[in-house]
Structures are given as structure tokens and as C-alpha cells.
Short mmCIF file of C-alpha atoms and ligand atoms in Angstrom, two decimals:
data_model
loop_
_atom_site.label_atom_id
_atom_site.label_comp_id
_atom_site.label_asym_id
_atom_site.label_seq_id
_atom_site.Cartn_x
_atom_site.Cartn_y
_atom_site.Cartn_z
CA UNK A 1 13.27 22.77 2.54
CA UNK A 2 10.20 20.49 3.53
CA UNK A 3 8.54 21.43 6.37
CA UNK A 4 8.76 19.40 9.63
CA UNK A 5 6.04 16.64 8.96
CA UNK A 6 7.90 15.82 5.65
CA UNK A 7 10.53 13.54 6.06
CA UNK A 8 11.39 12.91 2.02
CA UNK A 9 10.57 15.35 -0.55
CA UNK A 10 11.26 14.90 -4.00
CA UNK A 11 11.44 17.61 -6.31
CA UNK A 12 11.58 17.16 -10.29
CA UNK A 13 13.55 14.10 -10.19
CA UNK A 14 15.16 13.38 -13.29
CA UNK A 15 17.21 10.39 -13.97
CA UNK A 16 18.62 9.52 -17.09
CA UNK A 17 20.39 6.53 -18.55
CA UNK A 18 23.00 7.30 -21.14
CA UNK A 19 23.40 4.05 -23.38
CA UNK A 20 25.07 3.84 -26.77
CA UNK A 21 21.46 3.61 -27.95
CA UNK A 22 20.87 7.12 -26.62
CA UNK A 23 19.46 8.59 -23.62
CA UNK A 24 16.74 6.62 -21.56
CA UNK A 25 14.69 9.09 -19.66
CA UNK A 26 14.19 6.44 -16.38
CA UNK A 27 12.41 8.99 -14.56
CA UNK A 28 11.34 12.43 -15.82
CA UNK A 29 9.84 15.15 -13.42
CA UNK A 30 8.60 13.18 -10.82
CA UNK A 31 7.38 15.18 -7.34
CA UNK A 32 6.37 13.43 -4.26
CA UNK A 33 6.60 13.98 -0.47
CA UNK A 34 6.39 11.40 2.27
CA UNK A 35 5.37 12.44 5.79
CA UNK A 36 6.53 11.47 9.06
CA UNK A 37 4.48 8.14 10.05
CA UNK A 38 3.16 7.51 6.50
CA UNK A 39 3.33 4.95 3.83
CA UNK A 40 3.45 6.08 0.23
CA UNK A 41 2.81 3.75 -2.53
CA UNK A 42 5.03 3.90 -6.02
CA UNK A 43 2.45 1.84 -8.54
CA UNK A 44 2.88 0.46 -12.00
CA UNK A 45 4.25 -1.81 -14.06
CA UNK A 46 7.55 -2.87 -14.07
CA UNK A 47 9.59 -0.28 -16.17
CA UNK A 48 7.53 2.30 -15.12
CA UNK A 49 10.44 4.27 -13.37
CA UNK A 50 9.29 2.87 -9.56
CA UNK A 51 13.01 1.25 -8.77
CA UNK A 52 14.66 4.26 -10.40
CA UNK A 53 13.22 6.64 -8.56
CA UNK A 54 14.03 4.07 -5.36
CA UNK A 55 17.82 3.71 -6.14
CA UNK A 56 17.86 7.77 -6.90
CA UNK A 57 16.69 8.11 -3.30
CA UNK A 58 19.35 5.96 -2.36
CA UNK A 59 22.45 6.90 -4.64
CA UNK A 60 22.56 3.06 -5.41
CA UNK A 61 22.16 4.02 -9.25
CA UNK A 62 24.99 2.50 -11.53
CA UNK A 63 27.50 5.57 -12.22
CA UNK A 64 28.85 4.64 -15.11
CA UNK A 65 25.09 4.61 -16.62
CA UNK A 66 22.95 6.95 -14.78
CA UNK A 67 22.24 9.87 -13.36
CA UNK A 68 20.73 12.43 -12.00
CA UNK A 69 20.19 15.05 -14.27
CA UNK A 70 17.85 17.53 -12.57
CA UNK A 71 15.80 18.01 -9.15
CA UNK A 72 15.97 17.75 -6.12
CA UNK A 73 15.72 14.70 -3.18
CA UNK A 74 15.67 16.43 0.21
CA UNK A 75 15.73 13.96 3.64
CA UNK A 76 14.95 15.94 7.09
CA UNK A 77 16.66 19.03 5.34
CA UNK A 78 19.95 17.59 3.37
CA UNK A 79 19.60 17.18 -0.50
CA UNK A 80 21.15 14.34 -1.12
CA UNK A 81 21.46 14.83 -4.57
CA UNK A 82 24.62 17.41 -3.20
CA UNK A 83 26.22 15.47 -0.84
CA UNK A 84 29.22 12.98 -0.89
CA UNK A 85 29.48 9.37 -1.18
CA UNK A 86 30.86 8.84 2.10
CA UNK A 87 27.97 11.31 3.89
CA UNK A 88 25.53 9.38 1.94
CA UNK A 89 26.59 5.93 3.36
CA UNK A 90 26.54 7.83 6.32
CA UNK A 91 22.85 7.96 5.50
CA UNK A 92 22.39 4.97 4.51
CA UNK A 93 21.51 1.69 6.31
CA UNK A 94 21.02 4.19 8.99
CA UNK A 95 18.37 7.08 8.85
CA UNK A 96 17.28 5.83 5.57
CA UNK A 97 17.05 1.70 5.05
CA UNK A 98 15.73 -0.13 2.12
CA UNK A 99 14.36 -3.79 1.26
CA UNK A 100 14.34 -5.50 -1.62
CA UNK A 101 12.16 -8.69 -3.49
CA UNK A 102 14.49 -11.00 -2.98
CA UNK A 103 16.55 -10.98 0.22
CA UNK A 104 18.72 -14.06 -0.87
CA UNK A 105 20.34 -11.20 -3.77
CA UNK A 106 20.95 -8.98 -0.42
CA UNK A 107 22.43 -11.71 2.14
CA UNK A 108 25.70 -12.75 1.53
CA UNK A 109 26.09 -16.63 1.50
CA UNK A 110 29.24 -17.27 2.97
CA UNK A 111 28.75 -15.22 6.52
CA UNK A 112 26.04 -16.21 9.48
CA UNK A 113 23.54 -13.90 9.93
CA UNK A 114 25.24 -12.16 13.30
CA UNK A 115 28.12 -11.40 11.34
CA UNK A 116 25.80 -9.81 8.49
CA UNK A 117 23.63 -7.85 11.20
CA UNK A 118 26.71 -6.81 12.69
CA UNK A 119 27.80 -4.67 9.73
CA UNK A 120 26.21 -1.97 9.68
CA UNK A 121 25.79 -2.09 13.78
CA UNK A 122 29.57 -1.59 13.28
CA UNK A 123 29.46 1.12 10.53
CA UNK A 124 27.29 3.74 12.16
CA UNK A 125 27.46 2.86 16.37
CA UNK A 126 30.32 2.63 18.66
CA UNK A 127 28.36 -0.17 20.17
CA UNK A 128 31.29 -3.30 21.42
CA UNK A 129 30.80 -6.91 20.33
CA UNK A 130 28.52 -7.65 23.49
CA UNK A 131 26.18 -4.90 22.90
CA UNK A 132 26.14 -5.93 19.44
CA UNK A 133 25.21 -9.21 20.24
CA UNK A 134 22.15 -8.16 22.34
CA UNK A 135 20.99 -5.69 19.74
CA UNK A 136 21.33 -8.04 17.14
CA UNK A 137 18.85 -10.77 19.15
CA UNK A 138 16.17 -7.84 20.03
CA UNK A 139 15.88 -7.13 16.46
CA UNK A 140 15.51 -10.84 15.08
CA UNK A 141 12.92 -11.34 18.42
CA UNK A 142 11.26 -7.73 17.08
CA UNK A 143 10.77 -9.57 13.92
CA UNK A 144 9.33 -12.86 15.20
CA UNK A 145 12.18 -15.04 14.19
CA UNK A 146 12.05 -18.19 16.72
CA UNK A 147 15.21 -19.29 18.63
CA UNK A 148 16.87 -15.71 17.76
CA UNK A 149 20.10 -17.04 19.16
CA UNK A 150 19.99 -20.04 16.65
CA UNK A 151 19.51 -17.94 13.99
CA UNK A 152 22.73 -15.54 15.01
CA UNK A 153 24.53 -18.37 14.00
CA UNK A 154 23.11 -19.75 11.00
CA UNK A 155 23.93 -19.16 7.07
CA UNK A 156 20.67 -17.47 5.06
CA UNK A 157 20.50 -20.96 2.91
CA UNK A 158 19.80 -22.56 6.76
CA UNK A 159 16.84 -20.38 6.25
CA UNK A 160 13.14 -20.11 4.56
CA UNK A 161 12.23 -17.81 2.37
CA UNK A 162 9.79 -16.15 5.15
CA UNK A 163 12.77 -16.81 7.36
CA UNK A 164 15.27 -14.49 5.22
CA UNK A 165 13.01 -11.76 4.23
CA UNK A 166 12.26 -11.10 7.87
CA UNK A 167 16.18 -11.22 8.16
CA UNK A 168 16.09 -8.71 5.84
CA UNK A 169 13.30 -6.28 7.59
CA UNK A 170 15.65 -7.13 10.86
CA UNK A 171 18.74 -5.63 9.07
CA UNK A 172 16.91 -2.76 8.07
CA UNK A 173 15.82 -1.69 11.31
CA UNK A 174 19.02 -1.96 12.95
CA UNK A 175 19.25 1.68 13.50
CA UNK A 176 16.25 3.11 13.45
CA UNK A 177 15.77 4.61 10.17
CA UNK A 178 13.25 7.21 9.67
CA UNK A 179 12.49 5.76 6.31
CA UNK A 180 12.14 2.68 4.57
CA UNK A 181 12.44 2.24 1.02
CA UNK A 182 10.86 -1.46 0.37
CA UNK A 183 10.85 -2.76 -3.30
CA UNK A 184 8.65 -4.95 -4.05
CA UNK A 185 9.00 -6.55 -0.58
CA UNK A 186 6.80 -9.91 -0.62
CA UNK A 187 6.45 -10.46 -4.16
CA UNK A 188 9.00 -13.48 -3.82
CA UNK A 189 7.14 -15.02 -1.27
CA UNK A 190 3.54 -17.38 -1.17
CA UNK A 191 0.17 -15.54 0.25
CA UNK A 192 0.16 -16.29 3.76
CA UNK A 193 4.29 -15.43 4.33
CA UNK A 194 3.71 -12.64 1.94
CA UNK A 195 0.61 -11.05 4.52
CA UNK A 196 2.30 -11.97 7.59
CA UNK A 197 5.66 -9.59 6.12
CA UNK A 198 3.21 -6.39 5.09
CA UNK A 199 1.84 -7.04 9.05
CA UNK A 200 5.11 -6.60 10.20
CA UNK A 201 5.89 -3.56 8.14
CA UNK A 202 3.16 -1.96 9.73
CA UNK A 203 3.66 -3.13 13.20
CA UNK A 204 6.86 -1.74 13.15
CA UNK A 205 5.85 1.77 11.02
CA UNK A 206 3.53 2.15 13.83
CA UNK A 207 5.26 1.26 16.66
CA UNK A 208 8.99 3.43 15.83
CA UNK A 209 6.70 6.34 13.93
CA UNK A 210 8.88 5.55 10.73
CA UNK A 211 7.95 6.41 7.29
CA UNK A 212 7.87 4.27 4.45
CA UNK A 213 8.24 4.17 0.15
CA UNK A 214 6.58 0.86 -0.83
CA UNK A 215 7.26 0.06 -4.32
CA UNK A 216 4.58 -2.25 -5.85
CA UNK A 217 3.11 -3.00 -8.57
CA UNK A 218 0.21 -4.78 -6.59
CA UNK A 219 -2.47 -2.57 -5.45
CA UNK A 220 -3.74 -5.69 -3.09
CA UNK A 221 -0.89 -4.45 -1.27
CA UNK A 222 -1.40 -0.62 -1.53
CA UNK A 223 -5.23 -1.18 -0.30
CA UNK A 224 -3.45 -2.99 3.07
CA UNK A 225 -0.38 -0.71 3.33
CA UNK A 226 -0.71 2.81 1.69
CA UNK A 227 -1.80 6.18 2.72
CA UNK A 228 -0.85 7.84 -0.52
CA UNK A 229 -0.31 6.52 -4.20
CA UNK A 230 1.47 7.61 -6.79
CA UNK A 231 1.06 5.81 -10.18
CA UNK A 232 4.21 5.56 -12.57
CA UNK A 233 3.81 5.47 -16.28
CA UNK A 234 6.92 5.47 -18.44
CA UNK A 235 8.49 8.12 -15.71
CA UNK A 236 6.25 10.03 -14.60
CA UNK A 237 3.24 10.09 -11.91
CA UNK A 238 0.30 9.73 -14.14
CA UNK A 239 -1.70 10.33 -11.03
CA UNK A 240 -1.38 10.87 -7.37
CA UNK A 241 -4.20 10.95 -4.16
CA UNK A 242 -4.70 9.31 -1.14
CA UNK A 243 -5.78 5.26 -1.11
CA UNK A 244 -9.04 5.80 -0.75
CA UNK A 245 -9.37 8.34 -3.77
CA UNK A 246 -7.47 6.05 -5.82
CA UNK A 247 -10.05 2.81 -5.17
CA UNK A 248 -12.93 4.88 -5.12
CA UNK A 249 -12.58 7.68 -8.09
CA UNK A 250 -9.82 6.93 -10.08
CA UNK A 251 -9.32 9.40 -13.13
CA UNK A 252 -6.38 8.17 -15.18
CA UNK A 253 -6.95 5.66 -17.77
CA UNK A 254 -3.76 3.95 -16.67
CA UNK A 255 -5.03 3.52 -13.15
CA UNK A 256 -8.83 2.29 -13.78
CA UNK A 257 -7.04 -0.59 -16.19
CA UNK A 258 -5.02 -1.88 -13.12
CA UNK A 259 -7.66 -1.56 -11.02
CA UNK A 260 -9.65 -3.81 -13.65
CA UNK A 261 -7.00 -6.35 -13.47
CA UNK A 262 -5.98 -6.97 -10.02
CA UNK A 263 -8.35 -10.24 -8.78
CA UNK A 264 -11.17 -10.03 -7.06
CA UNK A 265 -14.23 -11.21 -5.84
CA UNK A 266 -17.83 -11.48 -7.71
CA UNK A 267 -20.60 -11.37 -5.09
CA UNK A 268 -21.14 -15.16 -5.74
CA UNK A 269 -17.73 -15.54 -3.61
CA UNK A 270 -16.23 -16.48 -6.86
CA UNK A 271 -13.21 -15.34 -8.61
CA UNK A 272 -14.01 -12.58 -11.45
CA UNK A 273 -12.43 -12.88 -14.66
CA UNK A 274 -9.41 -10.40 -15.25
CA UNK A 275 -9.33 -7.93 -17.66
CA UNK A 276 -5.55 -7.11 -18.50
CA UNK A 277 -4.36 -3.59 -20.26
CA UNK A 278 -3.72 -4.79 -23.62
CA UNK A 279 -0.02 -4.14 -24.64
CA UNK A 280 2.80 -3.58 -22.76
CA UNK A 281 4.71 -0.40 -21.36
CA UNK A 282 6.50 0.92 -24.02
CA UNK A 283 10.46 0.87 -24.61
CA UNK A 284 12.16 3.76 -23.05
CA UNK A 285 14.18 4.24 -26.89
CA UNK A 286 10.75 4.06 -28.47
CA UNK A 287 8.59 6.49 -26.69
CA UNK A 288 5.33 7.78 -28.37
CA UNK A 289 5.55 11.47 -29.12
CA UNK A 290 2.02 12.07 -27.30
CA UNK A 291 0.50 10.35 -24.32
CA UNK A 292 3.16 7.39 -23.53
CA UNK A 293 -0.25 5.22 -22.52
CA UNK A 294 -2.54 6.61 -26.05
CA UNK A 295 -0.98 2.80 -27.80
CA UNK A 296 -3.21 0.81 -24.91
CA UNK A 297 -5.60 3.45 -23.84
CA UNK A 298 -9.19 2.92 -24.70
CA UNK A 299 -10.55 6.41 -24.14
CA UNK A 300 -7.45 8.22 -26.47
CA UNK A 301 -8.42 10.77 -28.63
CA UNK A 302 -6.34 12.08 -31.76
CA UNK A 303 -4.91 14.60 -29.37
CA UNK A 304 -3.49 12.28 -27.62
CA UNK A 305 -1.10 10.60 -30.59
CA UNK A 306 0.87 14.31 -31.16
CA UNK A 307 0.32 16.28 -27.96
CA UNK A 308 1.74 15.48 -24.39
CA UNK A 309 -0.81 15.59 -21.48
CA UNK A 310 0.41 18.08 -18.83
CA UNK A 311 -1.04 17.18 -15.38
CA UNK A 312 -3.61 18.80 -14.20
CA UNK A 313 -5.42 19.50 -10.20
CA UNK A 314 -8.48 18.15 -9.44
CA UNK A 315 -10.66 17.39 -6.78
CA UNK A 316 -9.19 15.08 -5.22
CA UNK A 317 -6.06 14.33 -7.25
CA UNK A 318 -4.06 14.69 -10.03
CA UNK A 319 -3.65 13.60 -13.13
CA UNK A 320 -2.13 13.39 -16.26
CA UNK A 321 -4.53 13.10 -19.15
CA UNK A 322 -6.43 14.99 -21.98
CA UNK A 323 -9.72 14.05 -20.64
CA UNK A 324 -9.28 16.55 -17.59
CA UNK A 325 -8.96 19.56 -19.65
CA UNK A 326 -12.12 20.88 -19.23
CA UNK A 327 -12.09 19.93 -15.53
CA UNK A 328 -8.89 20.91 -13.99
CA UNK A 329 -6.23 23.34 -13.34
CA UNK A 330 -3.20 22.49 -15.73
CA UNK A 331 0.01 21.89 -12.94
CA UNK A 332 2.86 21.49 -15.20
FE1 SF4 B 401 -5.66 8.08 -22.65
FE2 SF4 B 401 -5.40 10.36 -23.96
FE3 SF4 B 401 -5.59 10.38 -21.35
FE4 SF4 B 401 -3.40 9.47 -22.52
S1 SF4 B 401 -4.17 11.56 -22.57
S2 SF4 B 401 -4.45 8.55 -20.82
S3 SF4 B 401 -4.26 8.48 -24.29
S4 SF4 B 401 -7.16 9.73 -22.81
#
């Protein structure tokens, strides 16, 4: 049971995808807690087990294909991974809300938006159509939609991008959730929508106390947003500390070659050249028996190619490498 500043705490999460190609372990042992208030940050590239771990949270993972095989997810007390569908939708849209990259997948075409904000206004309050109405045009006003009564009555393609995605943020924050689970939120959109969003998901974190999962795999975003990362290699945290840790002293291979090539500055003012981790994450059927980065590491030793890293305390973090085994406490 986490204790009362923890709102989500996940405990040895496994998730596995049984294909006729064999089983895909998605994600494999991952731990993380998220405190009241706080943003943490799931990093890495994309099949790195972020979105897995996301829809496990949520129970949004296809049944027929997935599922979860081992751990626990525990939300203000209730495991979710032992509850039923129905107390789970219960859940859902309600004390825990998500958003996703690309809110025209998530609004339905063919209703306004009132009708589509008065869903789940309907599923977990007892609140009559007027109420509704009103609650409906504070939360699109919360959001800085213009003429919030227009909107009530228009269709998501009547809308801009911007437009929908703060629909979206709008229709998450219906009820109040204590959490929100946003993937990839603003990776659909251009720069300036894109920092206006992130500014409203932490207007509104601060303002309702809420906590939040951000799923990215663009640490421009973590610097603006996170308190804590967590960096996702081929399922499992590779290493985990607070922001500033992770910009300041990173320790995992993994993480210094993103941090090389995310864009920056030179002092000149102009922009630096990026250097990009050569090769790509590798197939979930084709795993290396070592290190699943040693392929496109530049510091791996032959250790590395037969033996997996466990993941080991430091200072300031953890982390999951060979090169900390004469520095740190082995974890697990
Ligand atoms: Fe690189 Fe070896 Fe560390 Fe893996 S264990 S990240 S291959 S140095």
C-alpha cells in the first residue's frame, strides 16, 4: 500500500504480448511511484514499453493479446490489476484521465463536442442536463477555448488542431481526476500550439494539485514539465532520478545519447549539429541475450554481449549498466 503522498505506485509491472511469433515481453519489471502534485516523465524511444506501461495503468490493453502477467499497479490504495472491468471504468475518465497524440483518434466525428463532454459527465455524476451544460462551458473556458458556447455546438473537424487537443485536456478534466496519463500529448501539434498545451498542463496540475504520467520521448518537454524521469529501454527503466539529475549527471549510456540528440543551442545562438544513437531499438522477438542497448552502445564491454545488467543505486539515481559495478549497490 503506498503511503499517502503516493497517488500511483507501480510494482514489477509485467506485460506480455502473446503472438503466434511467441511472447513479446512489452514491459518487464518496471517500478515507479508518482506523488500527489507531481509530474513523472516515461522517456525513450518509441517501442521502448512507455504506452504499454500507460494502457496497463489504464486496463485499455487489447485482451485478446496482452496481459498482465505479474506486479502490481496500486491507485490511492486499490490494485487495479484485481479489480473488475466495470470498477475500473468506474475509475476511469474519472479519478484517473488520460490524453493521447492525436485527439482527432479520441473525438468521435459524428457528435458536437457538448454531446462528447457530456459522456462521461453522465457516466460518473448525477448532474441533470442544465448542470451539465454549465460544467461543460467552465471546463472549455478553464481551457481557454474562445466562444465556449460556440464550441458546445460544433463537430471536432469545425475545429484546429490546437482547438481539439485542448478539447481533449477539457474532457479529461471533467471530473477531477487525481491523475493524468498524457501520451505523447503535443507531438501532433506545431511549436507555439505545442508550448501553449504543456502551459496548460501545468496550470491546471498546479491549480487542482493533480498528478501527472507524461509519456514522451522528447526531453525538451521533460526539462519544461517533469519532476522525475524514468528512461525506458526495451521494457525496462534503464535509469530513474529527478530532472535535474538526469540533465546534469546522467549515467546510462542510453540516456547521455538522447541527451546528445535532442537540438540545441551552440553559444554562437546557432543550431548544433545532432548526434543520433546509431541503430534502432531492437525487435521485441529478437532481443540480445545481454544488455538490450550493447548493439548501439559505445562504451559496451564483452560483458555486456552475454550478461544482463541488473540495476544498481547510486548517488543520485539508478541505473542499469555494467559500468556501475564498481560504484553502486546492485537493486535487482
Ligand atoms: Fe552499454 Fe554495457 Fe552499460 Fe549496456 S551494460 S549500457 S552495453 S556499457
Amino acid at each position: 500500500m503506498p503511503n499517502g503522498d503516493v497517488v500511483l505506485k507501480v510494482n514489477n509491472l509485467k506485460t506480455y504480448f502473446h503472438t503466434s511469433r511467441g511472447t513479446i515481453k512489452a514491459v518487464d519489471g518496471v517500478d515507479f511511484e508518482v506523488k500527489k502534485g507531481k509530474t513523472v516523465g516515461l522517456v525513450g524511444e518509441s517501442g521502448c514499453g512507455k504506452s504499454v506501461t500507460s494502457l496497463s495503468i489504464m486496463g485499455l490493453l487489447p485482451k485478446h493479446l496482452a496481459k498482465i502477467e505479474d506486479g502490481g499497479i496500486n491507485f490511492n490504495g486499490v490494485d487495479l490489476t484485481n479489480i473488475s472491468d466495470r470498477e475500473l471504468r468506474g475509475i476511469r475518465g474519472n479519478e484517473i484521465s488520460m490524453i493521447f497524440q492525436e485527439p482527432m483518434t479520441s473525438l468521435n466525428p459524428v457528435f458536437t463536442i457538448g454531446q462528447q463532454l457530456s459522456e462521461p459527465l453522465k457516466q460518473h455524476t448525477k448532474m441533470n442536463k442544465l448542470e451539465k451544460k454549465k460544467r461543460i462551458i467552465e471546463i472549455l473556458t478553464l481551457v481557454g477555448i474562445p466562444r465556449p458556447e460556440g464550441v458546445y455546438s460544433q463537430y471536432p473537424h469545425q475545429l484546429s488542431g490546437g482547438m481539439r487537443q485542448r478539447v481533449m485536456i477539457s474532457l479529461a478534466m471533467l471530473c477531477n481526476p487525481k491523475l493524468l496519463i498524457a501520451d505523447e500529448p503535443t507531438t501532433a501539434l506545431d511549436v507555439t500550439i505545442q508550448a501553449q498545451i504543456l502551459e496548460l498542463i501545468k496550470e491546471i496540475k498546479d491549480r487542482t494539485n493533480m498528478s501527472v504520467v507524461l509519456i514522451t520521448h522528447d526531453l525538451g518537454v521533460v526539462a519544461e514539465m517533469c519532476d522525475e524521469v524514468i528512461i525506458m529501454y526495451a521494457g525496462k527503466i534503464v535509469e530513474k532520478a529527478d530532472v535535474k539529475t538526469i540533465f546534469n549527471l546522467p549515467k546510462h549510456p542510453y540516456t547521455k545519447g538522447l541527451l546528445k540528440s535532442r537540438p540545441g543551442m551552440s553559444q554562437s545562438g546557432r543550431k548544433q549539429k545532432l548526434e543520433s544513437i546509431p541503430g534502432s531499438v531492437p525487435r521485441p522477438d529478437e532481443m540480445p541475450i545481454g544488455c538490450t542497448f550493447a548493439p548501439r552502445c559505445p562504451f559496451a564491454m564483452e560483458k555486456c554481449f552475454s550478461e544482463k545488467p541488473p540495476l544498481y543505486q547510486l548517488e543520485k539515481q539508478v541505473s542499469r549498466c555494467w559500468l556501475h559495478e564498481n560504484e553502486g549497490k546492485e537493486i535487482f
